[in-house]
XYZ file of C-alpha atoms in Angstrom:
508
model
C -3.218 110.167 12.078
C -0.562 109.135 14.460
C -2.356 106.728 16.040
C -3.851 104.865 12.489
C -0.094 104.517 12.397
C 0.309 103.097 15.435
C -2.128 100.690 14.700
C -0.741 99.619 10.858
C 2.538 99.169 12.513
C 1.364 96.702 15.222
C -0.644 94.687 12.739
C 2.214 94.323 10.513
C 4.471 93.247 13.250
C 2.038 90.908 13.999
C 1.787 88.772 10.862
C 5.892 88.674 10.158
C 5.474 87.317 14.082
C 3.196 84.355 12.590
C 4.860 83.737 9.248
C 8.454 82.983 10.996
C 6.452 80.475 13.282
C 5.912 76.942 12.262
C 2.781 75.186 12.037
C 1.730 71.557 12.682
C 0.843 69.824 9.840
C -1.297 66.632 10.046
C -1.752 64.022 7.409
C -4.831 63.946 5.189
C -7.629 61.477 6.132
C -8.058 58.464 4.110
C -11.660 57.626 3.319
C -11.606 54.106 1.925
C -8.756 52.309 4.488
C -6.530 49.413 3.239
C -9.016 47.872 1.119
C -9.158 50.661 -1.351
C -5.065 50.660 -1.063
C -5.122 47.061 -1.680
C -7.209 46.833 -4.595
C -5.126 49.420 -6.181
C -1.802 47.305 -5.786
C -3.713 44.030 -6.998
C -4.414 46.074 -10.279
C -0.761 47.480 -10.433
C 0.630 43.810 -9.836
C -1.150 42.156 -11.982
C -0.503 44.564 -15.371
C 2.890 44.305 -14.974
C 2.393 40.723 -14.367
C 0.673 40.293 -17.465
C 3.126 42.837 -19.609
C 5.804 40.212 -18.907
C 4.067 37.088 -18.845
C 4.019 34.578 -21.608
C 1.172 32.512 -20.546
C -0.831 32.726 -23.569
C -3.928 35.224 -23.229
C -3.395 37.142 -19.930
C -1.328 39.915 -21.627
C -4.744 40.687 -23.769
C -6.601 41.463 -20.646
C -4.744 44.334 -19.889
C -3.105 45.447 -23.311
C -6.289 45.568 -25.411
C -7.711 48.540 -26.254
C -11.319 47.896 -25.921
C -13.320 46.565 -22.778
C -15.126 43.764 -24.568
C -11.915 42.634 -26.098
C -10.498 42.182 -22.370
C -13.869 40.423 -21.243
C -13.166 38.227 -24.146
C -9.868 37.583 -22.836
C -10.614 37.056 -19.407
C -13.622 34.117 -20.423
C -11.030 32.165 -22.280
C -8.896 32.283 -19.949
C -11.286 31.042 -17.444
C -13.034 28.581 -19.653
C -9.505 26.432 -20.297
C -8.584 26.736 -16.570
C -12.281 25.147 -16.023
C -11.679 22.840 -19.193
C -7.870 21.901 -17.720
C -9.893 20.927 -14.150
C -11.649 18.656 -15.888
C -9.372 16.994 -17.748
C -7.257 16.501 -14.968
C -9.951 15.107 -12.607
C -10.102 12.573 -15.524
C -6.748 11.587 -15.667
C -7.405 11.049 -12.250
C -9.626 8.845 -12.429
C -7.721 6.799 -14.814
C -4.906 6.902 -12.969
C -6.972 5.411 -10.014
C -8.740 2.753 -12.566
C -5.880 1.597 -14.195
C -2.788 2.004 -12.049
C -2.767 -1.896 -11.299
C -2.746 -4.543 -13.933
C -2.867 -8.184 -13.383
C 0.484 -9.525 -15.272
C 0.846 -13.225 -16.320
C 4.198 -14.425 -14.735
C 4.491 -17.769 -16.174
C 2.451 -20.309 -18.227
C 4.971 -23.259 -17.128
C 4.257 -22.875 -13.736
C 3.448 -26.790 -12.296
C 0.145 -27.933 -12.035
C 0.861 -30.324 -9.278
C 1.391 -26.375 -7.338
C -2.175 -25.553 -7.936
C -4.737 -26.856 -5.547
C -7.050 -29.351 -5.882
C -10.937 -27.995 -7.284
C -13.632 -29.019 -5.211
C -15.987 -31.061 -7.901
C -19.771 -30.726 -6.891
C -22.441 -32.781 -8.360
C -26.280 -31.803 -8.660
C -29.111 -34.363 -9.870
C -31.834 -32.431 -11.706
C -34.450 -34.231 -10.292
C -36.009 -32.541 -6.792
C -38.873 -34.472 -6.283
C -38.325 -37.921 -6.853
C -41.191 -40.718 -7.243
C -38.938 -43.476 -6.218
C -38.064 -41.302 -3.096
C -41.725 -40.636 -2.201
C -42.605 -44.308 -2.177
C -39.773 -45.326 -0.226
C -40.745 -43.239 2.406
C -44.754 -44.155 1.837
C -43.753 -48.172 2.666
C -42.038 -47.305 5.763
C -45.390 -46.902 7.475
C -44.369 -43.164 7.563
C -47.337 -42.197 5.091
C -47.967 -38.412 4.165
C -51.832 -37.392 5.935
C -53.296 -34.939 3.674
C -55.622 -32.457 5.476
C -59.252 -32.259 4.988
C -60.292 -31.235 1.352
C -56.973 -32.473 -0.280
C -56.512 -35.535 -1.620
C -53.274 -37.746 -2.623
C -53.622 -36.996 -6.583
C -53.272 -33.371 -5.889
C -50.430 -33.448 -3.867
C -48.673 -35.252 -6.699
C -49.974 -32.891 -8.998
C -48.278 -29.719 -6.384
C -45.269 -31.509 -6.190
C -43.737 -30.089 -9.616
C -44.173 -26.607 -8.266
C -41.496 -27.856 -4.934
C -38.683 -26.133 -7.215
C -40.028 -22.772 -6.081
C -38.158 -23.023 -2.743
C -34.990 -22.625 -5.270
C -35.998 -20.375 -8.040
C -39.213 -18.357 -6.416
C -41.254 -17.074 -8.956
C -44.280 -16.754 -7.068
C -46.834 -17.884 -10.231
C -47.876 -20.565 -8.653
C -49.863 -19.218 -5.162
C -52.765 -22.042 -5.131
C -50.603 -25.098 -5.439
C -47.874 -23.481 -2.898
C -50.547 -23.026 0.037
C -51.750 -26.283 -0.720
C -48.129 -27.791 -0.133
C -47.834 -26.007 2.638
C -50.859 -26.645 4.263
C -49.226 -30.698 4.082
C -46.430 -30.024 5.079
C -47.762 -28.661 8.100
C -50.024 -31.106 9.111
C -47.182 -33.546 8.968
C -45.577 -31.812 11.523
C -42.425 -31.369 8.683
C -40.159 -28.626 8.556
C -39.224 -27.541 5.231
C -35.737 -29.219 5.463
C -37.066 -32.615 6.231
C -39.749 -32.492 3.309
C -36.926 -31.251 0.573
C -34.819 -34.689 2.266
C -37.760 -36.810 1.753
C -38.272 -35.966 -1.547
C -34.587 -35.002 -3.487
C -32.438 -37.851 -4.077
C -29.369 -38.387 -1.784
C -25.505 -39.133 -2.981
C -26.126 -43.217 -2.643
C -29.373 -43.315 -4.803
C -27.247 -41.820 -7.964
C -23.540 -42.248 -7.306
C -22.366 -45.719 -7.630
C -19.036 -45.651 -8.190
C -15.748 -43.682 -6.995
C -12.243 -43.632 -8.698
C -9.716 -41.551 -7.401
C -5.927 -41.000 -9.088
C -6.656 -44.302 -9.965
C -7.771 -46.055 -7.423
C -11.835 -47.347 -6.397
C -12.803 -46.594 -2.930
C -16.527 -46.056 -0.905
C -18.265 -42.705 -1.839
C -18.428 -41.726 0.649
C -14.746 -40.808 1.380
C -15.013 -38.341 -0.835
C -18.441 -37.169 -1.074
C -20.774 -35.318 1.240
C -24.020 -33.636 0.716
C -24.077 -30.307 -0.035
C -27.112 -27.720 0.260
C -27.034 -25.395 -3.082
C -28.556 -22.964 -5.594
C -29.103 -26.098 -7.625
C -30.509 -28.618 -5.001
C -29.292 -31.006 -2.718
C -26.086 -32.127 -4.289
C -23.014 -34.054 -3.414
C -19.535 -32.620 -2.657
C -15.515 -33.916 -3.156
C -13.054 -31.194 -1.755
C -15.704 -29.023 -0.702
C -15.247 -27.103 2.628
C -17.731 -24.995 3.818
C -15.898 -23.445 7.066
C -12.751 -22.307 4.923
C -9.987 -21.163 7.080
C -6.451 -20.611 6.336
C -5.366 -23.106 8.850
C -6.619 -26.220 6.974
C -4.194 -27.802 4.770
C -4.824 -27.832 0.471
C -4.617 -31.082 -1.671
C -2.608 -31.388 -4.155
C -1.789 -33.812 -7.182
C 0.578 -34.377 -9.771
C -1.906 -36.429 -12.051
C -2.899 -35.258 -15.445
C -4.367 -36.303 -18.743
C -5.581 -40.082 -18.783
C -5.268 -40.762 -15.024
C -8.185 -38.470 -13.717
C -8.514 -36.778 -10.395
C -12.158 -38.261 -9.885
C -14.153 -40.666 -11.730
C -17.478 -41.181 -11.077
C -20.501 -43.204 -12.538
C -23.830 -41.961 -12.046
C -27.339 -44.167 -12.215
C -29.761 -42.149 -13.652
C -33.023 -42.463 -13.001
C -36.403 -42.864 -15.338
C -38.245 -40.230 -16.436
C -40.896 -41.205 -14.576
C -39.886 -41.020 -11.558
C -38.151 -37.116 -11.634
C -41.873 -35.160 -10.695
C -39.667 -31.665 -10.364
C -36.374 -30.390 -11.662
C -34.242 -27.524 -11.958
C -33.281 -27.737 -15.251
C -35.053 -29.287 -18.414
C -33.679 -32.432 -20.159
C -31.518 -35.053 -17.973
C -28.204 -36.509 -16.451
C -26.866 -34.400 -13.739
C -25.096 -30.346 -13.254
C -21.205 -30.439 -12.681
C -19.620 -27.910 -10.675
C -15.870 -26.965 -10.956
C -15.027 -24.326 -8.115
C -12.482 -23.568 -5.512
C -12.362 -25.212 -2.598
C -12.954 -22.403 -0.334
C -15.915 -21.324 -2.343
C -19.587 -21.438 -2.197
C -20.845 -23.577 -5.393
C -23.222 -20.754 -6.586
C -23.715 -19.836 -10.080
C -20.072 -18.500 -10.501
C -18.457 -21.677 -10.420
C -17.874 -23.377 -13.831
C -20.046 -26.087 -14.816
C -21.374 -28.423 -17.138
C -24.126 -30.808 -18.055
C -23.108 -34.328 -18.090
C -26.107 -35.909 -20.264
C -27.572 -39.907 -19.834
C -25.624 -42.807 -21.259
C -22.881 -40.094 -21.887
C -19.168 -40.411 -21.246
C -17.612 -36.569 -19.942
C -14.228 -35.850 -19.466
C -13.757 -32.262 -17.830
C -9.787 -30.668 -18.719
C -9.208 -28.233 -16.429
C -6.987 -25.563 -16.446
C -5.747 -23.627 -13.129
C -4.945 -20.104 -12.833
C -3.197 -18.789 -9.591
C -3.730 -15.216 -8.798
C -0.834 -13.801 -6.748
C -0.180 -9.541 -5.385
C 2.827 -7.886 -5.050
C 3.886 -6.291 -1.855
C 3.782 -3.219 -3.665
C -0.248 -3.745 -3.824
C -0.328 -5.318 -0.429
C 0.749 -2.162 1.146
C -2.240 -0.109 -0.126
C -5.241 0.174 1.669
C -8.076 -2.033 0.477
C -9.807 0.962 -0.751
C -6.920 1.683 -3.362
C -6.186 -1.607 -4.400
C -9.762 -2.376 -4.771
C -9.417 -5.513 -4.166
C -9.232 -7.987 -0.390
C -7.661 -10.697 1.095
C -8.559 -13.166 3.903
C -7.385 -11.916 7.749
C -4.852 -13.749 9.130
C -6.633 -16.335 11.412
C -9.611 -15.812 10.198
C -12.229 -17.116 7.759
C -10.848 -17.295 4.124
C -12.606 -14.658 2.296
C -13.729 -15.252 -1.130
C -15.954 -12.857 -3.340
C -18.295 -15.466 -4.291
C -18.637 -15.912 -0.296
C -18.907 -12.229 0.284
C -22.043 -12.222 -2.310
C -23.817 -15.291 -0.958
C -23.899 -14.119 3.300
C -24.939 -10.326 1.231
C -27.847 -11.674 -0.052
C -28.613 -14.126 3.258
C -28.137 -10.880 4.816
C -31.014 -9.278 2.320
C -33.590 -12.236 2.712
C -33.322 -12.271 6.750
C -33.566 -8.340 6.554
C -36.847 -8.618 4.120
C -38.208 -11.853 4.924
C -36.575 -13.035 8.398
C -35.607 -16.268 6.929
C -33.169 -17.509 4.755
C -33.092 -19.702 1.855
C -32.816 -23.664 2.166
C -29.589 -23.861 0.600
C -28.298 -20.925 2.362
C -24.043 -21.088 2.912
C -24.506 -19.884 6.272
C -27.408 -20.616 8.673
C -27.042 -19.388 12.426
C -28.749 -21.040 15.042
C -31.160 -17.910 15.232
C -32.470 -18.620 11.598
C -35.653 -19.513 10.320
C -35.455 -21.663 7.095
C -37.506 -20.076 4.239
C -41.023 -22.304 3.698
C -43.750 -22.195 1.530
C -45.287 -19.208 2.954
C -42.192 -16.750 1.960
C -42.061 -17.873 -1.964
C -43.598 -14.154 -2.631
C -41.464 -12.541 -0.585
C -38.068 -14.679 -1.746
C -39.299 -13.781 -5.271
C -39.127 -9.887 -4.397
C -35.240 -10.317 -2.829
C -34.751 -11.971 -5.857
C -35.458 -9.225 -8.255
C -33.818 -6.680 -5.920
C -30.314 -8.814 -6.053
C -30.666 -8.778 -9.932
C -30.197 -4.685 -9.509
C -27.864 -4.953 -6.341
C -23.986 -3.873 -7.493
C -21.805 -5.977 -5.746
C -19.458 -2.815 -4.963
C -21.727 -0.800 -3.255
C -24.592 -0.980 -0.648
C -25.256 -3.681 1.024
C -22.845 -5.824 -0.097
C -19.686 -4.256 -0.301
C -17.650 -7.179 -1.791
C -14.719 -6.473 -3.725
C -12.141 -9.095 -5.902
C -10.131 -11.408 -4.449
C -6.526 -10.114 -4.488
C -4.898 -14.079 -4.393
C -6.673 -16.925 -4.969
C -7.383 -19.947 -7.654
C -9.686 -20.001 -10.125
C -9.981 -22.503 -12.844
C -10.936 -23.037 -16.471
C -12.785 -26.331 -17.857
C -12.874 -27.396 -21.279
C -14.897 -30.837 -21.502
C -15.469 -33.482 -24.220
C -18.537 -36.030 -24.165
C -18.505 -39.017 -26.438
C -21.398 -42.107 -25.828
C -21.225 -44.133 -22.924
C -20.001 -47.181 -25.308
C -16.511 -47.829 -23.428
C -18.004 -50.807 -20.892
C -17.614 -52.746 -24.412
C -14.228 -52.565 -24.630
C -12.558 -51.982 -21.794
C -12.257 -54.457 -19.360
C -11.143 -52.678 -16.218
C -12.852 -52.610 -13.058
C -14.382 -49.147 -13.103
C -16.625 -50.430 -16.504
C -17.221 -53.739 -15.438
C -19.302 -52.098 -12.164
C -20.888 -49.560 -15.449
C -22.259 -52.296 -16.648
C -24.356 -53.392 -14.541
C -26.641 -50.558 -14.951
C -28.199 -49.411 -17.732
C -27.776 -45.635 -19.303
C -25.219 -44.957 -16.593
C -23.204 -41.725 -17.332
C -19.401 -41.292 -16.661
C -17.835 -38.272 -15.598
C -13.949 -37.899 -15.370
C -12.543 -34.249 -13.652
C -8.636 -33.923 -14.752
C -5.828 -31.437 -15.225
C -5.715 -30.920 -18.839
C -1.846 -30.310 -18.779
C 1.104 -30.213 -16.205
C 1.497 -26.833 -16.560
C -0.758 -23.950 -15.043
C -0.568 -20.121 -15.243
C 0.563 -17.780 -12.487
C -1.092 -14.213 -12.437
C 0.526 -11.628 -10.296
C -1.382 -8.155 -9.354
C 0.590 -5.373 -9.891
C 1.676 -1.728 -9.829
C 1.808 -0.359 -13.220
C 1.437 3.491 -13.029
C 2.607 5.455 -9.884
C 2.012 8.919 -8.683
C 5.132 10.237 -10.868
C 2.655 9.290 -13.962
C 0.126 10.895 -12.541
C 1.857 14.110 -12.337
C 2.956 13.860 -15.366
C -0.049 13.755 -17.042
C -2.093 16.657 -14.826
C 1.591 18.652 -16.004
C 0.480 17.736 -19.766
C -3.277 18.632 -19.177
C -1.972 22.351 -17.660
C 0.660 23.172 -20.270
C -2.282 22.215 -22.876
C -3.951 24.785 -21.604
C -1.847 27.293 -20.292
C 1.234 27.419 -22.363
C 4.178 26.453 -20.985
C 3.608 24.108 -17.625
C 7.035 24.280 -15.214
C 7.021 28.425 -16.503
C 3.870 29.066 -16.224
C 3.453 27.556 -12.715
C 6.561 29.857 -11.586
C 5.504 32.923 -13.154
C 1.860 32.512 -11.477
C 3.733 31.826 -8.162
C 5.614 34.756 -8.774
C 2.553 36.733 -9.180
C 1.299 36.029 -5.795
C 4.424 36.423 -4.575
C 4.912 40.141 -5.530
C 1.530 40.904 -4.299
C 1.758 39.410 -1.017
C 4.912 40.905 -0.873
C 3.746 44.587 -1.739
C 0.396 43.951 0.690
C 2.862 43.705 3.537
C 4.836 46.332 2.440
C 1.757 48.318 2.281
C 0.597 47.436 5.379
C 3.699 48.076 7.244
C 4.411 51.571 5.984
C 0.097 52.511 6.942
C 0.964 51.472 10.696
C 3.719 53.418 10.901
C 1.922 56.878 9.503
């Protein structure tokens, strides 16, 4: 017995030994990490976020009371944030589009400020009979090959227009001409000469502000769209170092007067253009004459007067200052070759007949010394570049041209009455008319002695643009300016009790 009590009184010294004595304790292990912990505090943020929120919607996809209703919620909310995007990228856009306007300045502003129009005249007639004979007499006859005679080269002649508008329909009569022109040891350029008329075989008479001098002052021959033509004004190598022309002439006392001498129908074999007289071209100096220039048909035993009208096209520094890409529009390098968009689209598609057919056309505005001249033989394939520069944006690829930012353009209004004035007036300019018969008259003057100054300019800034994404988000969201802070705010307190979440995890 004694010693059972020995041993209950050990024992029970033994445990009040352990219960005074303290024991480690060690924090519980967490089996998800900070992600679990941060999820948690996202959730917590975010309802009381959306308990005191007044951004329309997000307090119903936390308060409702059934899950669908909250998915319902939530979609909204997310459809009018996509819808807002949208919207916005629009205004965008607009803003981009239409944050330059061109503004008229003045309509009094002085003609004898614009500069002179280069005046370009084109006969219709490409293959002339008169021409061919001439050249026949001077013991320089045409051999035709074996198996082609004379009649049938006369007969192929009409189809020489399809060096200028290729068509390809004609593939028989083309090889034949070719074949011709070949054995005549002839380039292309020298057969077109032989055959189109020149500037002294239609233009017989000059007037100028007034005065009659030669021709040939003022006119030189031109290669265009339209045949070989004849120039006044017209520079092809435009660069800002050559001096303008100007004139403070108007109404009755014309810039240029010219009479023409048309020929007989008979003797035109090919033409550009049905019916007769000759194709008037009004166009900047600096420019190309392609078919952007304005023009006109002065008719046989006709009398035209041409008004025109001149617009000058100025920027602002304001626009000047933006890249090209933002003002969408260019202006000619200091130094350098005046650009012009009409320019720009002629050397793009040169640049798209030497890529495809390793020539360029006859009347091409630039020809480098490396070029081959288009002949007979690439008719098909000038008919294919053709169609493909129908369906070519200017904008984009290959051409990338964009507007002229300054420049002149003009505006012609014309009048054409019969050629019956040689009757009654006796000045020296109609006595000359009269010698020939069915002569037309063509007059190019400023209509008034006023013009119109344009000016390209900043209309909407970024301030409007903000404005309006603002208007798109507060359409959508509520209130804009609140509803920006309150969803800063948001991700404020959340980054805020992250770190704070963080912080107090390292330190356990």
């Amino acid at each position: 017995m004694n010693s059972r009590n020995t041993h209950r009184n050990s024992l029970q010294s033994r445990n009040t030994r352990f219960k005074n004595r303290s024991l480690p304790i060690f924090p519980p292990r967490k089996r998800h990490g900070l992600k679990n912990n941060s999820s948690n505090l996202l959730s917590e943020v975010y309802e009381e976020f959306s308990r005191e929120s007044s951004i329309h919607g997000i307090k119903y996809t936390s308060r409702s009371k059934s899950i669908p209703e909250r998915i319902l919620w939530a979609f909204l909310i997310i459809l009018s944030v996509i819808a807002a995007g949208i919207l916005a990228q629009k205004f965008y856009y607009r803003h981009k589009q239409g944050n330059m306007r061109t503004l008229v300045i003045s309509n009094q502003y002085p003609s004898w400020k614009i500069p002179l129009p280069a005046v370009t005249i084109c006969q219709s007639t490409v293959a002339s009979a008169d021409r061919l004979n001439k050249y026949m007499r001077e013991s320089k006859k045409l051999k035709m090959p074996s198996g082609l005679d004379f009649n049938q080269f006369l007969n192929d002649l009409q189809f020489l227009k399809e060096l200028y508008i290729p068509t390809n329909h004609f593939q028989n009569a083309i090889s034949r001409l070719n074949r011709i022109v070949s054995y005549n040891n002839l380039s292309v350029s020298e057969f077109t000469s032989i055959m189109s008329p020149s500037c002294d075989d239609y233009i017989v008479l000059c007037r100028s502000q007034g005065e009659i001098k030669p021709c040939s002052r003022y006119l030189k021959i031109s290669m265009t769209p339209y045949g070989i033509c004849c120039s006044a004004n017209y520079d092809p190598l435009p660069t800002e170092q050559k001096s303008e022309y100007y004139s403070s002439t108007y109404g009755e006392v014309s810039l240029l007067s010219v009479i023409l001498r048309n020929s007989s129908p008979e003797d035109r074999i090919s033409g550009l253009f049905y019916g007769d007289g000759a194709r008037v071209l009004i166009h900047d100096r600096h420019t190309y004459p392609g078919p952007s220039s304005r023009e006109f048909i002065a008719s046989r035993g006709s009398e035209v007067t041409a008004y025109i009208d001149g617009h000058t096209l100025t920027a602002s520094p304001e626009v000047l200052s933006l890249s090209q890409k933002e003002r969408d529009c260019r202006t000619s390098d200091p130094g350098s070759i005046t650009y012009r968009l009409d320019n720009c689209l002629a050397n793009c598609h040169e640049m798209m007949s030497r890529s495809q057919c390793q020539c360029v056309p006859l009347y091409a505005s630039v020809i480098l010394g490396s070029d081959t001249i288009c002949n007979f033989t690439h008719v098909a394939c000038m008919s294919g570049v053709k169609s493909r520069i129908a369906r070519t944006s200017f904008r984009g690829y290959p051409c990338h041209c964009l507007p002229d930012c300054e420049g002149t353009s003009y505006s012609v209004a014309t009048t054409a009455v019969p050629m019956n004035a040689v009757q009654y007036n006796p000045s020296e300019f109609y006595r000359i008319a009269r010698r020939y018969p069915n002569v037309t008259a063509i007059h190019v003057t400023f209509a008034r002695q006023t013009a119109m100054l344009l000016r390209r300019d900043l209309v909407l800034s970024w301030i409007n643009l903000v404005s309006s994404l603002g208007g798109v988000f507060s359409l959508f969201l509520g209130c804009s300016f609140i509803s920006v802070i309150e969803i800063i705010y948001f991700f404020s307190c959340y980054l805020s009790q992250l770190m704070k979440s963080r912080t107090t995890n390292l330190q356990q």
